[in-house]
Amino acid sequence: MGQETNAVRVSRIIDAPAASILRAVTDADRRGWAPVPVARVVSILAPRFVRLALPDGSQVAITITRQGNTRCGVQIEHMGLAANRPIADVKREWMGALAGLAEQLDAEWD
């Protein structure tokens, strides 16, 4: 039988338009906020959804929900984590990543 997998889901409100968040997620040059390297963008449903493939075979789904013109909810779901990967650590990494994304986008607006 295959190795068991887990998933982590985190979310945050970010004061930025959906299009800016989407660019920060899909543009490799602007993806420094991510805690792990991204192998490739699997799919995009602009400006609401992006699926990313990671080198370890796991995937990240990012959902962007508008809450006005310049504010969005961003949810990240990291799926396909190996069973031996500490879920609390991965959750902490992605919460930090969302904070980094918010800071990056805030700096772009200044």
PDB file of C-alpha atoms in Angstrom:
ATOM      1  CA  MET A   1       0.000   0.000   0.000  1.00  0.00           C
ATOM      2  CA  GLY A   2       1.228   3.589  -0.730  1.00  0.00           C
ATOM      3  CA  GLN A   3       2.527   6.032   1.797  1.00  0.00           C
ATOM      4  CA  GLU A   4      -0.143   7.902   3.757  1.00  0.00           C
ATOM      5  CA  THR A   5      -0.460  11.620   3.018  1.00  0.00           C
ATOM      6  CA  ASN A   6      -1.739  14.659   4.866  1.00  0.00           C
ATOM      7  CA  ALA A   7      -2.877  18.170   4.028  1.00  0.00           C
ATOM      8  CA  VAL A   8      -2.594  21.568   5.699  1.00  0.00           C
ATOM      9  CA  ARG A   9      -4.945  24.516   5.194  1.00  0.00           C
ATOM     10  CA  VAL A  10      -4.274  28.101   6.315  1.00  0.00           C
ATOM     11  CA  SER A  11      -5.866  31.441   5.454  1.00  0.00           C
ATOM     12  CA  ARG A  12      -5.435  35.162   5.954  1.00  0.00           C
ATOM     13  CA  ILE A  13      -6.995  38.446   4.868  1.00  0.00           C
ATOM     14  CA  ILE A  14      -4.603  40.483   2.706  1.00  0.00           C
ATOM     15  CA  ASP A  15      -5.075  44.154   1.843  1.00  0.00           C
ATOM     16  CA  ALA A  16      -4.369  43.913  -1.891  1.00  0.00           C
ATOM     17  CA  PRO A  17      -6.393  43.432  -5.068  1.00  0.00           C
ATOM     18  CA  ALA A  18      -6.866  39.881  -6.350  1.00  0.00           C
ATOM     19  CA  ALA A  19      -4.826  40.601  -9.501  1.00  0.00           C
ATOM     20  CA  SER A  20      -1.804  41.681  -7.419  1.00  0.00           C
ATOM     21  CA  ILE A  21      -2.023  38.564  -5.267  1.00  0.00           C
ATOM     22  CA  LEU A  22      -2.315  36.383  -8.362  1.00  0.00           C
ATOM     23  CA  ARG A  23       0.812  37.977  -9.896  1.00  0.00           C
ATOM     24  CA  ALA A  24       2.778  37.420  -6.668  1.00  0.00           C
ATOM     25  CA  VAL A  25       1.777  33.746  -6.730  1.00  0.00           C
ATOM     26  CA  THR A  26       2.331  33.005 -10.432  1.00  0.00           C
ATOM     27  CA  ASP A  27       5.411  35.142 -11.212  1.00  0.00           C
ATOM     28  CA  ALA A  28       8.536  33.152 -10.262  1.00  0.00           C
ATOM     29  CA  ASP A  29      10.503  36.396  -9.747  1.00  0.00           C
ATOM     30  CA  ARG A  30       7.967  37.571  -7.132  1.00  0.00           C
ATOM     31  CA  ARG A  31       7.548  34.268  -5.286  1.00  0.00           C
ATOM     32  CA  GLY A  32      10.202  34.876  -2.597  1.00  0.00           C
ATOM     33  CA  TRP A  33       7.488  34.817   0.057  1.00  0.00           C
ATOM     34  CA  ALA A  34       6.869  31.072  -0.476  1.00  0.00           C
ATOM     35  CA  PRO A  35       8.541  28.789   2.096  1.00  0.00           C
ATOM     36  CA  VAL A  36       9.367  26.141  -0.525  1.00  0.00           C
ATOM     37  CA  PRO A  37      10.488  26.212  -4.164  1.00  0.00           C
ATOM     38  CA  VAL A  38       7.792  25.770  -6.788  1.00  0.00           C
ATOM     39  CA  ALA A  39       8.400  23.307  -9.615  1.00  0.00           C
ATOM     40  CA  ARG A  40       5.633  24.637 -11.867  1.00  0.00           C
ATOM     41  CA  VAL A  41       2.217  26.249 -12.087  1.00  0.00           C
ATOM     42  CA  VAL A  42      -0.264  23.443 -12.770  1.00  0.00           C
ATOM     43  CA  SER A  43      -3.413  25.500 -13.379  1.00  0.00           C
ATOM     44  CA  ILE A  44      -4.804  29.005 -13.061  1.00  0.00           C
ATOM     45  CA  LEU A  45      -8.384  30.212 -12.900  1.00  0.00           C
ATOM     46  CA  ALA A  46      -7.671  33.945 -12.799  1.00  0.00           C
ATOM     47  CA  PRO A  47      -8.001  35.750 -10.492  1.00  0.00           C
ATOM     48  CA  ARG A  48      -9.466  33.215  -8.055  1.00  0.00           C
ATOM     49  CA  PHE A  49      -7.383  30.032  -8.040  1.00  0.00           C
ATOM     50  CA  VAL A  50      -3.867  28.700  -8.655  1.00  0.00           C
ATOM     51  CA  ARG A  51      -2.497  25.174  -8.253  1.00  0.00           C
ATOM     52  CA  LEU A  52       1.261  24.783  -7.861  1.00  0.00           C
ATOM     53  CA  ALA A  53       3.368  21.607  -8.049  1.00  0.00           C
ATOM     54  CA  LEU A  54       6.295  21.294  -5.647  1.00  0.00           C
ATOM     55  CA  PRO A  55       9.514  19.314  -6.230  1.00  0.00           C
ATOM     56  CA  ASP A  56       8.587  16.727  -3.551  1.00  0.00           C
ATOM     57  CA  GLY A  57       5.450  15.737  -5.502  1.00  0.00           C
ATOM     58  CA  SER A  58       3.014  17.599  -3.246  1.00  0.00           C
ATOM     59  CA  GLN A  59       0.734  20.371  -4.505  1.00  0.00           C
ATOM     60  CA  VAL A  60      -0.447  23.711  -3.208  1.00  0.00           C
ATOM     61  CA  ALA A  61      -3.893  25.120  -4.027  1.00  0.00           C
ATOM     62  CA  ILE A  62      -4.288  28.866  -3.498  1.00  0.00           C
ATOM     63  CA  THR A  63      -7.791  30.330  -3.458  1.00  0.00           C
ATOM     64  CA  ILE A  64      -8.270  34.097  -3.624  1.00  0.00           C
ATOM     65  CA  THR A  65     -11.645  35.482  -2.539  1.00  0.00           C
ATOM     66  CA  ARG A  66     -12.371  39.169  -3.110  1.00  0.00           C
ATOM     67  CA  GLN A  67     -13.684  41.130  -0.151  1.00  0.00           C
ATOM     68  CA  GLY A  68     -13.996  44.508  -1.823  1.00  0.00           C
ATOM     69  CA  ASN A  69     -11.732  46.115  -4.418  1.00  0.00           C
ATOM     70  CA  THR A  70      -8.489  46.048  -2.452  1.00  0.00           C
ATOM     71  CA  ARG A  71      -8.913  43.294   0.113  1.00  0.00           C
ATOM     72  CA  CYS A  72      -8.962  39.517  -0.328  1.00  0.00           C
ATOM     73  CA  GLY A  73      -9.099  36.334   1.644  1.00  0.00           C
ATOM     74  CA  VAL A  74      -6.251  34.010   0.658  1.00  0.00           C
ATOM     75  CA  GLN A  75      -6.449  30.312   1.505  1.00  0.00           C
ATOM     76  CA  ILE A  76      -3.547  27.938   0.977  1.00  0.00           C
ATOM     77  CA  GLU A  77      -4.010  24.188   1.015  1.00  0.00           C
ATOM     78  CA  HIS A  78      -0.825  22.093   0.840  1.00  0.00           C
ATOM     79  CA  MET A  79      -1.815  18.557  -0.189  1.00  0.00           C
ATOM     80  CA  GLY A  80       0.099  15.336  -0.533  1.00  0.00           C
ATOM     81  CA  LEU A  81       2.411  15.814   2.432  1.00  0.00           C
ATOM     82  CA  ALA A  82       4.292  12.706   3.505  1.00  0.00           C
ATOM     83  CA  ALA A  83       2.883  11.165   6.687  1.00  0.00           C
ATOM     84  CA  ASN A  84       6.190  11.726   8.514  1.00  0.00           C
ATOM     85  CA  ARG A  85       6.092  15.497   7.884  1.00  0.00           C
ATOM     86  CA  PRO A  86       5.035  17.366  11.082  1.00  0.00           C
ATOM     87  CA  ILE A  87       1.722  19.065  10.229  1.00  0.00           C
ATOM     88  CA  ALA A  88       2.202  21.794  12.855  1.00  0.00           C
ATOM     89  CA  ASP A  89       5.552  22.774  11.284  1.00  0.00           C
ATOM     90  CA  VAL A  90       4.090  22.941   7.772  1.00  0.00           C
ATOM     91  CA  LYS A  91       1.143  25.014   9.032  1.00  0.00           C
ATOM     92  CA  ARG A  92       3.540  27.430  10.755  1.00  0.00           C
ATOM     93  CA  GLU A  93       5.613  27.734   7.545  1.00  0.00           C
ATOM     94  CA  TRP A  94       2.562  28.608   5.449  1.00  0.00           C
ATOM     95  CA  MET A  95       1.221  31.093   8.017  1.00  0.00           C
ATOM     96  CA  GLY A  96       4.629  32.801   7.874  1.00  0.00           C
ATOM     97  CA  ALA A  97       4.473  32.704   4.087  1.00  0.00           C
ATOM     98  CA  LEU A  98       1.083  34.433   4.070  1.00  0.00           C
ATOM     99  CA  ALA A  99       2.499  37.121   6.380  1.00  0.00           C
ATOM    100  CA  GLY A 100       5.435  37.519   3.977  1.00  0.00           C
ATOM    101  CA  LEU A 101       3.070  37.774   1.018  1.00  0.00           C
ATOM    102  CA  ALA A 102       1.060  40.470   2.802  1.00  0.00           C
ATOM    103  CA  GLU A 103       4.259  42.413   3.606  1.00  0.00           C
ATOM    104  CA  GLN A 104       5.514  42.120   0.016  1.00  0.00           C
ATOM    105  CA  LEU A 105       2.239  43.375  -1.413  1.00  0.00           C
ATOM    106  CA  ASP A 106       1.999  46.155   1.185  1.00  0.00           C
ATOM    107  CA  ALA A 107       5.490  47.350   0.232  1.00  0.00           C
ATOM    108  CA  GLU A 108       4.455  47.467  -3.432  1.00  0.00           C
ATOM    109  CA  TRP A 109       1.558  49.787  -2.562  1.00  0.00           C
ATOM    110  CA  ASP A 110       3.733  52.235  -0.586  1.00  0.00           C
TER     111      ASP A 110
END
